[in-house]
Amino acid sequence: MSVNLPLEIIQLGNPILRQLAAPLTPSQFKAYAPFFVALEKKMLDHSGVGIAAPQVNKSVRAFIVASSPNPRYPNAPHMEPTLMLNPELTWSSKETEKDWEGCLSIPGMRAKVSRHKQIEVRYTTLEGHEIKATMEGFIARIFQHELDHLNGIVFLDRAEKHDYATEAEFIKIIS
């Protein structure tokens, strides 16, 4: 697998964002390693808290969750960047919470989206280890947002129209 550097974030309207991403086989994991390094760098360079492979034009079931306070998410909790291959949502709480989301593929827009407050997930590491984890709050929100990308869904699909805001208005709201 070759990596075309630098990676470019594609935007809403690109058909890749609406596709069901393909699973990765264990034999592909190591070949994709340079791509995953570049994916994390792209996310951090753009103050993201998560990024999915389809957002850089690679339709495979992989994303990174990396919550940390930054200019786009000043109140985000800290979590080391975690690569998740072939991730699955295995359980979700009935309790949901509506909160603000944004997306590197939809610059300048925010919307309130209802997400499950607590989830149980399964994913594979680059080394081929299966991980089962429980997530809650903002971290659970990131996982659900990124998983949507792997299924051809963007956050605006889950928001009500009256819950949209521009980035500039969002900053005023949270200040």
Coordinates of C-alpha atoms in Angstrom, one line a residue:
M1 CA 0.0 0.0 0.0
S2 CA 1.6 3.3 -1.0
V3 CA 0.9 6.5 0.8
N4 CA 0.5 9.6 -1.2
L5 CA 1.9 12.4 0.9
P6 CA 0.9 14.8 2.0
L7 CA -2.6 13.5 2.8
E8 CA -5.4 15.9 1.9
I9 CA -8.7 16.1 3.9
I10 CA -11.6 15.7 1.5
Q11 CA -14.8 17.7 2.0
L12 CA -18.5 17.1 2.0
G13 CA -19.6 16.4 -1.6
N14 CA -16.8 13.9 -2.3
P15 CA -18.5 10.6 -2.9
I16 CA -15.9 8.7 -0.7
L17 CA -17.5 10.3 2.4
R18 CA -20.8 8.5 1.5
Q19 CA -19.4 5.0 0.9
L20 CA -19.3 2.0 3.2
A21 CA -15.6 1.6 4.0
A22 CA -13.9 -1.8 3.4
P23 CA -12.6 -3.9 6.3
L24 CA -8.8 -4.4 6.6
T25 CA -7.4 -7.8 6.7
P26 CA -4.7 -8.6 9.2
S27 CA -2.2 -9.1 6.3
Q28 CA -2.8 -5.4 5.4
F29 CA -2.2 -3.9 8.8
K30 CA 1.6 -3.4 8.5
A31 CA 1.4 -2.2 4.9
Y32 CA -0.9 0.6 6.1
A33 CA 1.4 1.6 9.0
P34 CA 2.9 4.6 7.2
F35 CA -0.5 5.8 6.2
F36 CA -1.7 5.6 9.8
V37 CA 1.3 7.8 11.0
A38 CA 0.4 10.3 8.3
L39 CA -3.3 10.2 9.3
E40 CA -2.5 11.0 12.9
K41 CA -0.2 13.9 11.9
K42 CA -3.0 15.3 9.6
M43 CA -5.5 15.1 12.4
L44 CA -3.2 16.8 14.9
D45 CA -2.1 19.5 12.4
H46 CA -5.8 20.4 12.0
S47 CA -6.7 20.4 15.8
G48 CA -8.9 17.3 15.3
V49 CA -9.9 14.9 18.1
G50 CA -10.5 12.1 15.7
I51 CA -10.1 11.3 12.0
A52 CA -11.3 8.4 9.8
A53 CA -9.4 7.0 6.8
P54 CA -12.2 8.0 4.4
Q55 CA -11.7 11.6 5.3
V56 CA -8.3 11.5 3.4
N57 CA -9.7 9.5 0.5
K58 CA -8.9 6.0 1.7
S59 CA -12.1 4.0 2.1
V60 CA -11.0 1.5 4.7
R61 CA -12.4 0.7 8.2
A62 CA -9.8 2.6 10.3
F63 CA -9.9 5.7 12.5
I64 CA -8.0 7.5 15.2
V65 CA -9.5 8.8 18.4
A66 CA -7.3 11.4 20.1
S67 CA -9.2 13.7 22.4
S68 CA -7.2 16.6 23.8
P69 CA -8.0 20.3 24.5
N70 CA -7.2 22.4 21.4
P71 CA -8.6 25.5 19.7
R72 CA -11.5 23.6 18.1
Y73 CA -12.4 21.7 21.3
P74 CA -11.1 23.7 24.3
N75 CA -12.9 21.5 26.9
A76 CA -12.0 18.1 25.5
P77 CA -10.6 15.5 27.9
H78 CA -7.1 14.1 27.3
M79 CA -6.7 10.7 25.6
E80 CA -3.6 9.5 23.8
P81 CA -4.1 9.0 20.1
T82 CA -5.5 5.5 19.6
L83 CA -5.7 3.8 16.2
M84 CA -8.7 1.6 15.8
L85 CA -8.9 -0.9 13.0
N86 CA -12.2 -2.6 11.9
P87 CA -14.0 -0.9 14.9
E88 CA -17.4 -2.0 16.0
L89 CA -20.0 -0.7 18.4
T90 CA -21.1 -3.7 20.4
W91 CA -23.5 -2.0 22.9
S92 CA -24.9 1.4 23.6
S93 CA -26.8 2.9 26.5
K94 CA -30.4 4.0 26.1
E95 CA -29.4 7.3 27.5
T96 CA -28.3 9.9 24.9
E97 CA -26.9 13.4 25.1
K98 CA -27.1 16.2 22.5
D99 CA -23.9 18.2 22.2
W100 CA -21.9 20.1 19.6
E101 CA -19.8 18.4 16.9
G102 CA -17.7 19.5 14.0
C103 CA -15.8 17.7 11.3
L104 CA -12.6 18.3 9.4
S105 CA -14.4 17.3 6.2
I106 CA -17.1 20.0 6.8
P107 CA -15.1 23.1 7.7
G108 CA -16.9 26.1 9.2
M109 CA -19.9 24.2 10.5
R110 CA -21.0 22.8 13.8
A111 CA -24.2 21.1 14.9
K112 CA -25.8 19.6 18.0
V113 CA -26.0 15.8 17.6
S114 CA -27.6 13.3 19.9
R115 CA -25.2 10.4 20.8
H116 CA -25.3 7.5 23.2
K117 CA -23.7 8.6 26.5
Q118 CA -22.0 5.2 27.1
I119 CA -20.9 2.5 24.6
E120 CA -19.0 -0.7 24.5
V121 CA -16.7 -1.2 21.5
R122 CA -14.3 -3.7 19.9
Y123 CA -11.5 -2.9 17.5
T124 CA -8.1 -4.3 16.5
T125 CA -4.7 -2.8 17.0
L126 CA -2.0 -2.5 14.4
E127 CA -0.3 -5.4 16.1
G128 CA -3.4 -7.5 15.6
H129 CA -4.7 -7.5 19.2
E130 CA -8.5 -7.4 19.7
I131 CA -9.4 -4.7 22.2
K132 CA -12.8 -4.4 24.0
A133 CA -13.4 -1.1 25.8
T134 CA -16.1 0.9 27.4
M135 CA -16.3 4.6 26.5
E136 CA -18.4 7.4 27.8
G137 CA -19.1 11.1 27.3
F138 CA -16.9 13.0 24.8
I139 CA -14.7 10.0 24.0
A140 CA -17.8 7.9 23.2
R141 CA -19.1 10.8 21.0
I142 CA -15.8 10.8 19.0
F143 CA -16.0 7.1 18.5
Q144 CA -19.6 7.2 17.2
H145 CA -18.8 10.2 14.9
E146 CA -15.8 8.4 13.4
L147 CA -17.7 5.1 13.1
D148 CA -20.3 7.0 11.1
H149 CA -17.6 8.1 8.6
L150 CA -16.9 4.4 8.0
N151 CA -20.6 3.9 7.2
G152 CA -21.0 6.8 4.8
I153 CA -22.7 9.1 7.4
V154 CA -21.7 12.6 8.4
F155 CA -22.7 14.4 11.6
L156 CA -25.1 16.8 9.7
D157 CA -27.1 13.7 8.8
R158 CA -27.9 13.2 12.5
A159 CA -28.6 16.9 13.4
E160 CA -31.8 18.8 13.3
K161 CA -31.6 21.8 11.0
H162 CA -32.3 24.3 13.8
D163 CA -29.2 22.9 15.6
Y164 CA -26.7 24.1 13.0
A165 CA -24.2 26.9 13.6
T166 CA -21.2 28.4 11.8
E167 CA -17.8 27.9 13.5
A168 CA -17.8 31.7 14.4
E169 CA -21.2 31.5 16.1
F170 CA -20.2 28.2 17.9
I171 CA -17.2 30.0 19.4
K172 CA -19.5 32.7 20.7
I173 CA -21.9 30.1 22.2
I174 CA -19.2 28.2 24.1
S175 CA -17.3 31.3 25.3

